[in-house]
Coordinates of C-alpha atoms in Angstrom, one line a residue:
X8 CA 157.3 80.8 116.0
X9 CA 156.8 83.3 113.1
X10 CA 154.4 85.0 114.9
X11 CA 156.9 86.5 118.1
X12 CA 159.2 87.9 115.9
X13 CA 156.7 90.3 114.5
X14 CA 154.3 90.7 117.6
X15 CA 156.5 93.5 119.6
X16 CA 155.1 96.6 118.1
X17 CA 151.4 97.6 116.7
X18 CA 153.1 99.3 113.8
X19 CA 155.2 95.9 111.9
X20 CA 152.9 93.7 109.6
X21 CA 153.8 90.2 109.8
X22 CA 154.6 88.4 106.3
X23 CA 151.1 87.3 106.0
X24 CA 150.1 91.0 106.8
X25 CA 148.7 90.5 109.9
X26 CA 149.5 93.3 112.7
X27 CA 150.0 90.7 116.1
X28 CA 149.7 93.3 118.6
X29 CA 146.1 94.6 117.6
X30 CA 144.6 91.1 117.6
X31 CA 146.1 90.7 120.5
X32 CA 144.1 93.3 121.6
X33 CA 140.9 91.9 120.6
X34 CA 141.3 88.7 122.2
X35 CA 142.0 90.0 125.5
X36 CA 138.4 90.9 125.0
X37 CA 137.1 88.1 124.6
X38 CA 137.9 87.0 128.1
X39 CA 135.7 90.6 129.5
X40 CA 132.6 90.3 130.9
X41 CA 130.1 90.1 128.2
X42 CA 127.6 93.0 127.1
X43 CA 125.0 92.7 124.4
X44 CA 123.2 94.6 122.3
X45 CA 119.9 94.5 120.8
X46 CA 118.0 96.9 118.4
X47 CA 113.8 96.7 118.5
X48 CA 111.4 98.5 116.6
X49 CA 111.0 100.8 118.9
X50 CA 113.9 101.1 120.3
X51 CA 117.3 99.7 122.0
X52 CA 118.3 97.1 124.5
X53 CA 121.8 96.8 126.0
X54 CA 122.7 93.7 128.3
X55 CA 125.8 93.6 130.3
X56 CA 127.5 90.7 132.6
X57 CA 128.8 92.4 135.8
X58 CA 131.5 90.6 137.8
X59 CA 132.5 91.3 141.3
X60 CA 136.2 90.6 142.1
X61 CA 135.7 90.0 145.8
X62 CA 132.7 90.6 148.2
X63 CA 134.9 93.4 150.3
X64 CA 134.3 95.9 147.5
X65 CA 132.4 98.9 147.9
X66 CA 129.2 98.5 145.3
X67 CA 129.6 101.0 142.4
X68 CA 127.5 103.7 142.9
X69 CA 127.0 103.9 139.0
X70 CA 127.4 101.4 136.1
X71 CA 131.1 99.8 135.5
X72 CA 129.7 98.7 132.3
X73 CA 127.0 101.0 130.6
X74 CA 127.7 104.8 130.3
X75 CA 125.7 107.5 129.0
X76 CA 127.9 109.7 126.0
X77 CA 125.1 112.5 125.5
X78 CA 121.4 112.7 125.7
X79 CA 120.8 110.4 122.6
X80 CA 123.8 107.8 122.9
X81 CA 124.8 105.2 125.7
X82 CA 127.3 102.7 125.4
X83 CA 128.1 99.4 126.9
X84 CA 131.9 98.7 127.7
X85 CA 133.6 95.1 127.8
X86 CA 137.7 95.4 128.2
X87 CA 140.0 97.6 130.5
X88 CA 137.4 100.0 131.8
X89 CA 140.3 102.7 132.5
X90 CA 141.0 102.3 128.5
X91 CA 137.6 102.7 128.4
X92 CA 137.3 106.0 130.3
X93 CA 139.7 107.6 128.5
X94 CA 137.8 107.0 125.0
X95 CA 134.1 108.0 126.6
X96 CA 135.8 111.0 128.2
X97 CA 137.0 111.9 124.5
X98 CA 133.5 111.6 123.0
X99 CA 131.8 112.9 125.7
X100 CA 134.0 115.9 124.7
X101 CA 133.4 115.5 121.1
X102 CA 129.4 115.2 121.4
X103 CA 129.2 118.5 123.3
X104 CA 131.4 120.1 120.9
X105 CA 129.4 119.5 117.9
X106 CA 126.3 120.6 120.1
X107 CA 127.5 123.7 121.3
X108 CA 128.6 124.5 117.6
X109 CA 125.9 123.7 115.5
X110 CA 123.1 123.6 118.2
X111 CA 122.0 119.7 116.9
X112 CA 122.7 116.5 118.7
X113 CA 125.4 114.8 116.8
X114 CA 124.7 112.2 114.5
X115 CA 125.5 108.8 115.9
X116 CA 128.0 107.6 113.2
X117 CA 129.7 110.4 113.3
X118 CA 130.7 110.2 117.0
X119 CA 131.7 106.6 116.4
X120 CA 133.9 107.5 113.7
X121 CA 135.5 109.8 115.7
X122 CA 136.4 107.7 118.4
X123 CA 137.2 105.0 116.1
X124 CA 139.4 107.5 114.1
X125 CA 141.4 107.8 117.7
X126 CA 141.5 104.4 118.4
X127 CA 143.2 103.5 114.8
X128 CA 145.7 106.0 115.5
X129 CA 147.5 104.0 118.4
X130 CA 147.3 100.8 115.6
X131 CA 149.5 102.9 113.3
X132 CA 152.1 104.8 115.4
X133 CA 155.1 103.7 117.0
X134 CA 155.7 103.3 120.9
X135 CA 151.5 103.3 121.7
X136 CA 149.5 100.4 122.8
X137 CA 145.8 99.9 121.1
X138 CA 142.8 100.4 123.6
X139 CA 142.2 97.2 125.3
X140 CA 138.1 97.9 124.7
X141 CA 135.7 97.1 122.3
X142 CA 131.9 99.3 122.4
X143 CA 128.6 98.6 122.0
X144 CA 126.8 102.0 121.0
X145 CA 123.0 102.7 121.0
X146 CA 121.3 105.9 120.5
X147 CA 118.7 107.7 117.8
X148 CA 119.1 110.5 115.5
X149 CA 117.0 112.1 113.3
X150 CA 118.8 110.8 109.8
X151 CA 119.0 106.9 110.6
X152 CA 116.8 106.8 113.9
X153 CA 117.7 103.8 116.2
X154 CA 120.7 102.3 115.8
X155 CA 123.5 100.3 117.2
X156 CA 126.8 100.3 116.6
X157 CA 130.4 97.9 117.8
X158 CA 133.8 98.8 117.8
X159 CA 137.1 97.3 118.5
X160 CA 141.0 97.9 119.5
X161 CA 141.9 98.1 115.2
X162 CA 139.1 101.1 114.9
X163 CA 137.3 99.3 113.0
X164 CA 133.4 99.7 113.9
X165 CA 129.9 98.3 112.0
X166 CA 126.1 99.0 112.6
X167 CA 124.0 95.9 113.8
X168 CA 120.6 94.5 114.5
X169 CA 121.9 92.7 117.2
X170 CA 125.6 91.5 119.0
X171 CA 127.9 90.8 121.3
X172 CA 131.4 91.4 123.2
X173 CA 133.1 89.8 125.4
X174 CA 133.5 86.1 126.5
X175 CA 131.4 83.9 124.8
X176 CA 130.8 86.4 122.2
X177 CA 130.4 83.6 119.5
X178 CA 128.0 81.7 120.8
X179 CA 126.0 84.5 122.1
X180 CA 126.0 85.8 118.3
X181 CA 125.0 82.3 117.1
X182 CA 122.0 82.1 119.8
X183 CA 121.2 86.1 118.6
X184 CA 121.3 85.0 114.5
X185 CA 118.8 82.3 115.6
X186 CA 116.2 83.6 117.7
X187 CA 116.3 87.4 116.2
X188 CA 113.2 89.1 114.6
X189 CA 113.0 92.2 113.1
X190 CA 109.8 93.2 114.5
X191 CA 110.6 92.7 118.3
X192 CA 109.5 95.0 120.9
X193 CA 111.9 96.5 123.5
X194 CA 110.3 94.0 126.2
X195 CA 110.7 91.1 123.7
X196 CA 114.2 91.8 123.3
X197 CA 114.2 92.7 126.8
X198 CA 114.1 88.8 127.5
X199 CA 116.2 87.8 124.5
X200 CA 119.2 89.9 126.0
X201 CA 118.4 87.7 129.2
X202 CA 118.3 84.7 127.2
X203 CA 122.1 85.5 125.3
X204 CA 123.7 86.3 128.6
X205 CA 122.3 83.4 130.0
X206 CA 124.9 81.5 127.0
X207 CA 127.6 83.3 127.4
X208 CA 127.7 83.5 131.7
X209 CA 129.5 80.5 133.6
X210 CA 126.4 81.0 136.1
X211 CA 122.9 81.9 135.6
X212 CA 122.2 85.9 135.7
X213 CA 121.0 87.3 139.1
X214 CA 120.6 90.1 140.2
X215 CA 124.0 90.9 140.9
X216 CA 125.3 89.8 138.1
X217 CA 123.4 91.1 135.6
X218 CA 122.4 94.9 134.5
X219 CA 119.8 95.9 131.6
X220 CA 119.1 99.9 130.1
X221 CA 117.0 100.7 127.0
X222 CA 116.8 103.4 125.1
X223 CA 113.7 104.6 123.5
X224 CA 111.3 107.6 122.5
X225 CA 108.9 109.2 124.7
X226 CA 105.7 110.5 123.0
X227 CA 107.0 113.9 122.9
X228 CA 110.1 112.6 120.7
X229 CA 112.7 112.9 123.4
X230 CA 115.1 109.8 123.9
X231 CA 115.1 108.2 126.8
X232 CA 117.9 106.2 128.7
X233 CA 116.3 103.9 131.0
X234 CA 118.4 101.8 134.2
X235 CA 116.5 98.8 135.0
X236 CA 116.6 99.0 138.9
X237 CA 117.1 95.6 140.7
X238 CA 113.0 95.3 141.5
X239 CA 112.5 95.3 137.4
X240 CA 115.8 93.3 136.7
X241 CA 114.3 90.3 139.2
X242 CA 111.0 91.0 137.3
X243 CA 112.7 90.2 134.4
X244 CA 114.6 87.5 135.2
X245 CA 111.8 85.7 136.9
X246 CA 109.5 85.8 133.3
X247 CA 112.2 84.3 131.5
X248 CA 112.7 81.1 132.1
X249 CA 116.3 79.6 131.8
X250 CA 117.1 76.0 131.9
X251 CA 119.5 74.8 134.5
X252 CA 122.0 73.7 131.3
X253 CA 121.9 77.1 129.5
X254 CA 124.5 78.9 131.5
X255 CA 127.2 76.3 130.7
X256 CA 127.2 77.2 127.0

């Protein structure tokens, strides 16, 4: 076919000007485990689908999926998770440059673009491979308070009010474009996220296989990054109710 004689290297266009190796790329994420994101008046919601490979393993002792980039960003991972270490490490870096230098958390889109600035890079030069990883970022800053952000393999990136990654992703975004409203609270969208991963899971979320953070303001202004631990993550399953036939979406 047309398409293997162009598809060896990131850096050759096909005729129809389509670069093989990056989409590539992004459909190998859409076989992750899923992650979603959801923004609420007052505040964030980020939803992620853990899978364990075999019962042997050690638990994690933090989250494979959702990472915290500085005190006013976390992200939510769905791809090669040592890709994705690489890029968090980077903007980890990048985050507490710009503090140290100008004494100000850095604005949001900013660090986005900068990682997504890196991640174009290996679309456009010879010999690299793209990051297998796509992002879900959430945070606040004081220009465009709450927002959420996704990026993929190509660099490119886009602010939402809600999505998703990973497997499914399309019918989870469907189900979101459906049942979103503006003026949701971070424990409505609390059970929406529930209600998405429930589509986009070949079983219905437990416990294990599930893991919820928010972030939000205290009174005092400070964001907050919260961990749901396993007592509220059954709390929350349990109010939401999920029909038997939802998982197999």
């Amino acid at each position: 076919t047309m398409s293997r004689r162009y598809d060896s290297r990131t850096t050759t266009f096909s005729p129809e000007g389509r670069l093989y190796q990056v989409e590539y790329a992004i459909e190998a994420i859409n076989n992750a485990a899923a992650a979603v994101g959801i923004m609420a008046s007052d505040g964030i919601v980020i939803g992620v689908e853990k899978r364990i490979a075999s019962k042997l393993l050690a638990p994690p002792k933090t989250s494979e999926k959702i990472y915290r980039l500085d005190q006013h960003v976390m992200c939510a991972v769905a791809g090669l998770t040592s890709d994705a270490n690489i890029l968090i490490s980077n903007a980890r870096h990048g985050a507490q440059r710009h503090r140290f230098t100008y004494r100000e958390p850095q604005p949001l889109e900013q660090l986005v673009q900068g990682l997504c600035d890196l991640k174009q890079g290996y679309t456009q030069y010879g010999g690299l491979r793209p990051f297998g990883v796509s992002f879900l970022f959430a945070g606040w800053d004081e220009h465009h308070g709450f927002q959420l952000y996704h990026s993929d393999p190509s660099g490119n990136y886009g602010g939402w009010k809600a999505t998703a990654i990973g497997s499914n992703n399309q019918a989870a975004k469907s189900f979101l474009k459906g049942e979103y409203a503006d003026d949701m609270t971070v424990g409505g969208a609390l059970e929406l996220a529930v209600k998405t991963l429930a589509k986009t899971m070949d079983v219905t979320p437990t416990v294990e296989s599930v893991e919820f953070a928010t972030v939000t303001r205290s009174e005092g202004g400070a964001v907050v990054h919260k961990f749901l631990n396993e007592a509220e993550t059954k709390a929350l399953l349990d109010s939401v109710h999920i029909d038997a036939g939802e998982g197999d979406a």
